[in-house]
Short mmCIF file of C-alpha atoms in Angstrom, two decimals:
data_model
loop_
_atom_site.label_atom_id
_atom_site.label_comp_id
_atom_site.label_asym_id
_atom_site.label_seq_id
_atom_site.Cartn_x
_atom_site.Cartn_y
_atom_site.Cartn_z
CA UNK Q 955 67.89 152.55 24.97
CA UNK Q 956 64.32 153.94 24.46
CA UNK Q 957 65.76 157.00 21.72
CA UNK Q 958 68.12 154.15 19.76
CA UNK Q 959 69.52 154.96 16.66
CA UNK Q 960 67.93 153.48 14.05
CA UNK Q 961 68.33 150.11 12.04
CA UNK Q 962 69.46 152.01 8.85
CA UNK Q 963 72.79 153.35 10.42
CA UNK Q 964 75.92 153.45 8.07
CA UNK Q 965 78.37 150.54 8.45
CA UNK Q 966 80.63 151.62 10.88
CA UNK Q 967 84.42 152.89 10.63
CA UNK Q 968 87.02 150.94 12.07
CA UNK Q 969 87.68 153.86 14.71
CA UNK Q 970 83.76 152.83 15.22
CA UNK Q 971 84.00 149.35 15.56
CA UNK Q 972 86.71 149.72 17.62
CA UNK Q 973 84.88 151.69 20.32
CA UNK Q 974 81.42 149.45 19.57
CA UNK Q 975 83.95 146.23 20.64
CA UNK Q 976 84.96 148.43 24.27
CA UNK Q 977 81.50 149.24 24.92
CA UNK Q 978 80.45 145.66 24.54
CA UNK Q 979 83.43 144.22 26.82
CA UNK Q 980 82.50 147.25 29.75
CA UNK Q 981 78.92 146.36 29.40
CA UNK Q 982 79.11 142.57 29.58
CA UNK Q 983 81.57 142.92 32.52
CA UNK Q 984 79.50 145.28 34.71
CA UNK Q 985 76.23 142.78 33.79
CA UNK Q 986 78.12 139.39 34.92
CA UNK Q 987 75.77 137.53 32.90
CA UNK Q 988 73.59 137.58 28.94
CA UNK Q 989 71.42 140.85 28.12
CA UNK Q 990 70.79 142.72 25.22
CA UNK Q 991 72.32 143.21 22.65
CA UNK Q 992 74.68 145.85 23.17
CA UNK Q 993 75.42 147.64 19.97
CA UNK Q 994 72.33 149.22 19.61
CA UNK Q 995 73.65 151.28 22.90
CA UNK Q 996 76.88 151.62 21.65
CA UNK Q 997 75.39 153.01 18.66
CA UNK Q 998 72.79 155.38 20.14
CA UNK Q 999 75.83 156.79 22.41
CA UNK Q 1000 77.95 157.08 19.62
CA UNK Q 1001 75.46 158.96 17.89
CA UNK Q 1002 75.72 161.53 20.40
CA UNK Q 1003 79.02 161.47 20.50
CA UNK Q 1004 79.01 162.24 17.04
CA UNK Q 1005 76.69 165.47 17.04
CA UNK Q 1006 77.54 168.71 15.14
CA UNK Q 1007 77.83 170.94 17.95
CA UNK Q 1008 81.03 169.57 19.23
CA UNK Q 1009 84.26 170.00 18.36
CA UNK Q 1010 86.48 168.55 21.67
CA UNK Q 1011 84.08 166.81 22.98
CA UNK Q 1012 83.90 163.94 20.53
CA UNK Q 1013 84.86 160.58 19.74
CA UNK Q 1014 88.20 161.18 19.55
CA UNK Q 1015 88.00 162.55 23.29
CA UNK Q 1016 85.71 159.79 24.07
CA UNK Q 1017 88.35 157.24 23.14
CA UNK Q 1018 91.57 159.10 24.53
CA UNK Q 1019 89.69 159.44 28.17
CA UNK Q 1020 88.74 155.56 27.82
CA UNK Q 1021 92.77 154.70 26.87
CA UNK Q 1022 93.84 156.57 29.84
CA UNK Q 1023 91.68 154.88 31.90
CA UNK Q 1024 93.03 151.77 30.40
CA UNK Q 1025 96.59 153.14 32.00
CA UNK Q 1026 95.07 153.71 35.31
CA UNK Q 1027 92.64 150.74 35.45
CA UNK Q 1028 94.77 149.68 38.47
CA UNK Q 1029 94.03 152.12 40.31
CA UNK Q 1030 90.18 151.89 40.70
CA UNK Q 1031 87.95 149.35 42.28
CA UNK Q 1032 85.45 148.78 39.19
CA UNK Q 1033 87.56 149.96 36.00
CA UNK Q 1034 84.71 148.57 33.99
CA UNK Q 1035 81.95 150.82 35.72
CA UNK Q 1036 84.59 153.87 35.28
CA UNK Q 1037 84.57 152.50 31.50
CA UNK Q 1038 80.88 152.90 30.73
CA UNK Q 1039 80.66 156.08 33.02
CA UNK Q 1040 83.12 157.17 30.30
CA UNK Q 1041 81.13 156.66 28.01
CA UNK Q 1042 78.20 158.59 29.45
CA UNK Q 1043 79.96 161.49 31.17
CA UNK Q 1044 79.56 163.83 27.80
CA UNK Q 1045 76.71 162.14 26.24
CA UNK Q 1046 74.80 164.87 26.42
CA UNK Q 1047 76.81 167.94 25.69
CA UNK Q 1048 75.15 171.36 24.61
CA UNK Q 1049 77.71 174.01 25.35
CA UNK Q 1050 74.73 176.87 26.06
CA UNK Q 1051 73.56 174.65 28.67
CA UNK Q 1052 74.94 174.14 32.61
CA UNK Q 1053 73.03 170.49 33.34
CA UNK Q 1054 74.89 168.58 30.57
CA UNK Q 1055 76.18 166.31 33.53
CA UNK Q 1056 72.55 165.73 35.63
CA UNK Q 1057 71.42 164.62 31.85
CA UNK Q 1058 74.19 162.94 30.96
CA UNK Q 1059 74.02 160.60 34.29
CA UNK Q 1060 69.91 160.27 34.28
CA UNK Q 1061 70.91 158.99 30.67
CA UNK Q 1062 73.18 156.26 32.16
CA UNK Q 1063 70.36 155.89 34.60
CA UNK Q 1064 67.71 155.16 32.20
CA UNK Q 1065 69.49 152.64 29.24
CA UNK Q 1066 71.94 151.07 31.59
CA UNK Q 1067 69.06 149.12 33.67
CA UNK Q 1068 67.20 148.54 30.43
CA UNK Q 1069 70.55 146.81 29.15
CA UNK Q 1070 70.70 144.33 31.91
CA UNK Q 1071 72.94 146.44 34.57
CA UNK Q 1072 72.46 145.65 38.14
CA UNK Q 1073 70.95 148.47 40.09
CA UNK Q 1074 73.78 149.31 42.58
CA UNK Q 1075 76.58 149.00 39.41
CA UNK Q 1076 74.02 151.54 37.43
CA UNK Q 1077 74.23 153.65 40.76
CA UNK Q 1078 77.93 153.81 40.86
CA UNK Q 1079 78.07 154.85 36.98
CA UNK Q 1080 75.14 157.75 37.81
CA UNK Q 1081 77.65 158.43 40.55
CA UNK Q 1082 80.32 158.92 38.48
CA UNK Q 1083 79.28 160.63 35.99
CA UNK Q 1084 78.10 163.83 38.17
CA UNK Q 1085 81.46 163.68 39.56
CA UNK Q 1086 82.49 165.56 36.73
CA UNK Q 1087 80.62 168.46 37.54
CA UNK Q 1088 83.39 169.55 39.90
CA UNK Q 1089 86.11 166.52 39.42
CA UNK Q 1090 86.62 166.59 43.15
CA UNK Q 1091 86.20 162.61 44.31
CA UNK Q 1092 86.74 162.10 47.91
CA UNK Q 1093 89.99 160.65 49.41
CA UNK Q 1094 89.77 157.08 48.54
CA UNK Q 1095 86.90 157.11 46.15
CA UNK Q 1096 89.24 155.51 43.83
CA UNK Q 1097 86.79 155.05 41.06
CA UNK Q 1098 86.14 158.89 40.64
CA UNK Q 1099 89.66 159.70 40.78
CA UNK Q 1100 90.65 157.14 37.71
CA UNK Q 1101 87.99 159.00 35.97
CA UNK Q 1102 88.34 162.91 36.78
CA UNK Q 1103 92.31 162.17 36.03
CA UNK Q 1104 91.55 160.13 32.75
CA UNK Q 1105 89.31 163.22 31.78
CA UNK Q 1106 91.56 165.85 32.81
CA UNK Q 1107 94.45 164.43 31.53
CA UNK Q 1108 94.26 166.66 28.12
CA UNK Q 1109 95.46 169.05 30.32
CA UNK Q 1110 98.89 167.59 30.23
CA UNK Q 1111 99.22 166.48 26.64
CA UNK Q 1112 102.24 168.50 24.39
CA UNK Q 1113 102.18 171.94 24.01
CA UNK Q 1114 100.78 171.45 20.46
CA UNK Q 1115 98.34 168.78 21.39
CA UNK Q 1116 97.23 171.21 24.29
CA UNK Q 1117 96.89 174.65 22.18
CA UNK Q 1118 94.89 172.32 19.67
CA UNK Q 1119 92.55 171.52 22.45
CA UNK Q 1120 92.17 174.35 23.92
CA UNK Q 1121 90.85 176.01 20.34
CA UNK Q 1122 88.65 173.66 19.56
CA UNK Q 1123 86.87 174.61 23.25
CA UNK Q 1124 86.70 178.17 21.71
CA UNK Q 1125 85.03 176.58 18.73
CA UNK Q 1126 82.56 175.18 21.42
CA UNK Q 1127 81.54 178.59 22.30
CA UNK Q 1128 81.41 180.26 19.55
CA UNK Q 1129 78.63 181.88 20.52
CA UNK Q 1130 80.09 183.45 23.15
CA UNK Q 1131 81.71 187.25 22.14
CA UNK Q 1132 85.21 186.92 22.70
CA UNK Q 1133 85.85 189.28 25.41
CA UNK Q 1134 83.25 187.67 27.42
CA UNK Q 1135 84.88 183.80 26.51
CA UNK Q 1136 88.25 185.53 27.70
CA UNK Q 1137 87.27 186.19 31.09
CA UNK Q 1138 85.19 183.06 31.33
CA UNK Q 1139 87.99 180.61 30.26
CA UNK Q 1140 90.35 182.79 32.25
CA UNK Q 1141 88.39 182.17 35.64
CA UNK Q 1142 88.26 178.46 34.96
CA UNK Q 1143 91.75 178.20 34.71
CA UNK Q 1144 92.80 180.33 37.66
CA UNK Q 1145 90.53 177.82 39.39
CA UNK Q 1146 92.31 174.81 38.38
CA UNK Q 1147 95.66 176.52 38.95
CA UNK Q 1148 94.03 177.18 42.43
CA UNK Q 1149 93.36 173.71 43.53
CA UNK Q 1150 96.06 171.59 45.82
CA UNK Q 1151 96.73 169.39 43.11
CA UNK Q 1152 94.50 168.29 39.81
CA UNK Q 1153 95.29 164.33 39.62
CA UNK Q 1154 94.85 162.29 42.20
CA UNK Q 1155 96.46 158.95 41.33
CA UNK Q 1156 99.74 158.07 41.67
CA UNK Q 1157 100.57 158.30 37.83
CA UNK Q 1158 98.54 161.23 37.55
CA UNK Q 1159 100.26 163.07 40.24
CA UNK Q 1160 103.41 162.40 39.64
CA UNK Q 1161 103.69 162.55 35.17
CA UNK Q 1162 100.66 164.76 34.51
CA UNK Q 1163 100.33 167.73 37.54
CA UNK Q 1164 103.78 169.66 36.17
CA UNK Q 1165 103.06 170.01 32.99
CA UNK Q 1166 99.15 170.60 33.04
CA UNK Q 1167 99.95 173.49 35.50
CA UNK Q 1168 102.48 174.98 33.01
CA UNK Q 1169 100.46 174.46 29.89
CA UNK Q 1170 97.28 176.30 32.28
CA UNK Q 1171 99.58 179.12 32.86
CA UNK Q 1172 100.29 179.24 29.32
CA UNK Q 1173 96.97 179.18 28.07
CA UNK Q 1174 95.96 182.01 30.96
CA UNK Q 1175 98.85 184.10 29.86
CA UNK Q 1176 97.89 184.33 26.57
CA UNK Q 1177 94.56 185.02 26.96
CA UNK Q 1178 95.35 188.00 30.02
CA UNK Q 1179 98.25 189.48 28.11
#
């Protein structure tokens, strides 16, 4: 990756060698054959990952989206593309900013060629990755729907697991006055509540759609009322 992190980096944490060891099996599998080396990637993403601004948006997300895409590997067509387009969906993330995705994908686009990705398996992650823009994948794209429901799926965790989440996304913003962050978060969640249905697997629909739409309710309740 052209902006790698550089030689002098810390020893890593377990929870960091950890994800380093699932970035190296996802890149290995979607190259089919030797490349570089791949922790210097896996160290330049987690670098981002790591950046002060963010508060949900982190590691710890990071490695919860790529477990529960573990869960619904069987689901998708390439679960190892869906891997490393998990690792590039928030890797750049600036909360004052509305083209985190485009950047985030011509990232992917830039440093997955250079580490020995085929061109078409670098397309689908690019692909991917702008699918979270909207989290809308087409009716048998099954890819993008292991991914938007692995991402999404915070939106089903336990009540106190949710309300954590959902402050440190205020913490995100807190730039934003808090009227202002009211009626924004407010129309994003009437928009969810909106659509026909949020997950689109099979284990998605049927475990995580009741109680994301009760904890959105919630969470739009309190901040209306």
């Amino acid at each position: 990756m052209s902006d790698s992190a550089p030689d002098t980096a810390p020893a890593p944490s377990d929870d960091t060698s950890a994800l380093r060891g699932r970035w190296s099996e996802a890149l290995s599998a979607a190259r089919g054959g030797a490349g570089p080396d791949p922790l210097p990637y896996a160290d330049n993403l987690l670098e981002r990952w790591a950046e002060p601004q963010r508060r949900y948006h982190t590691t710890a997300h990071l490695t919860q989206v790529l477990d529960r895409v573990d869960t619904l590997a069987g689901h998708a067509a390439d679960p190892d593309l869906v891997r490393l387009a998990v690792w590039f969906h928030d890797a750049v993330y600036r909360p004052d900013r509305s083209e985190n995705e485009e950047r985030s994908a011509a990232l992917a686009e830039r440093a997955l060629p250079e580490a020995g990705v085929p061109d078409v398996a670098t397309a689908e992650v690019a692909r991917l990755v702008r699918l979270t823009v909207t989290h809308d994948p087409a009716d048998g794209d099954t890819n993008g729907e292991v991914l938007c429901d692995a991402d999404l799926a915070i939106l089903a965790a336990a009540p106190k697991e949710y309300a954590a989440y959902a402050a440190q996304v205020r913490e995100e913003y807190g730039f934003v006055p808090d009227e202002a962050f009211r009626e924004g978060r407010a129309a994003v969640l009437r928009q969810l509540l909106e659509l026909p249905r949020l997950f689109r697997t099979p284990l998605g629909a049927a475990q995580w759609e009741p109680r994301a739409r009760q904890n959105l309710t919630t969470e739009l309740e309190l901040l209306t009322h």
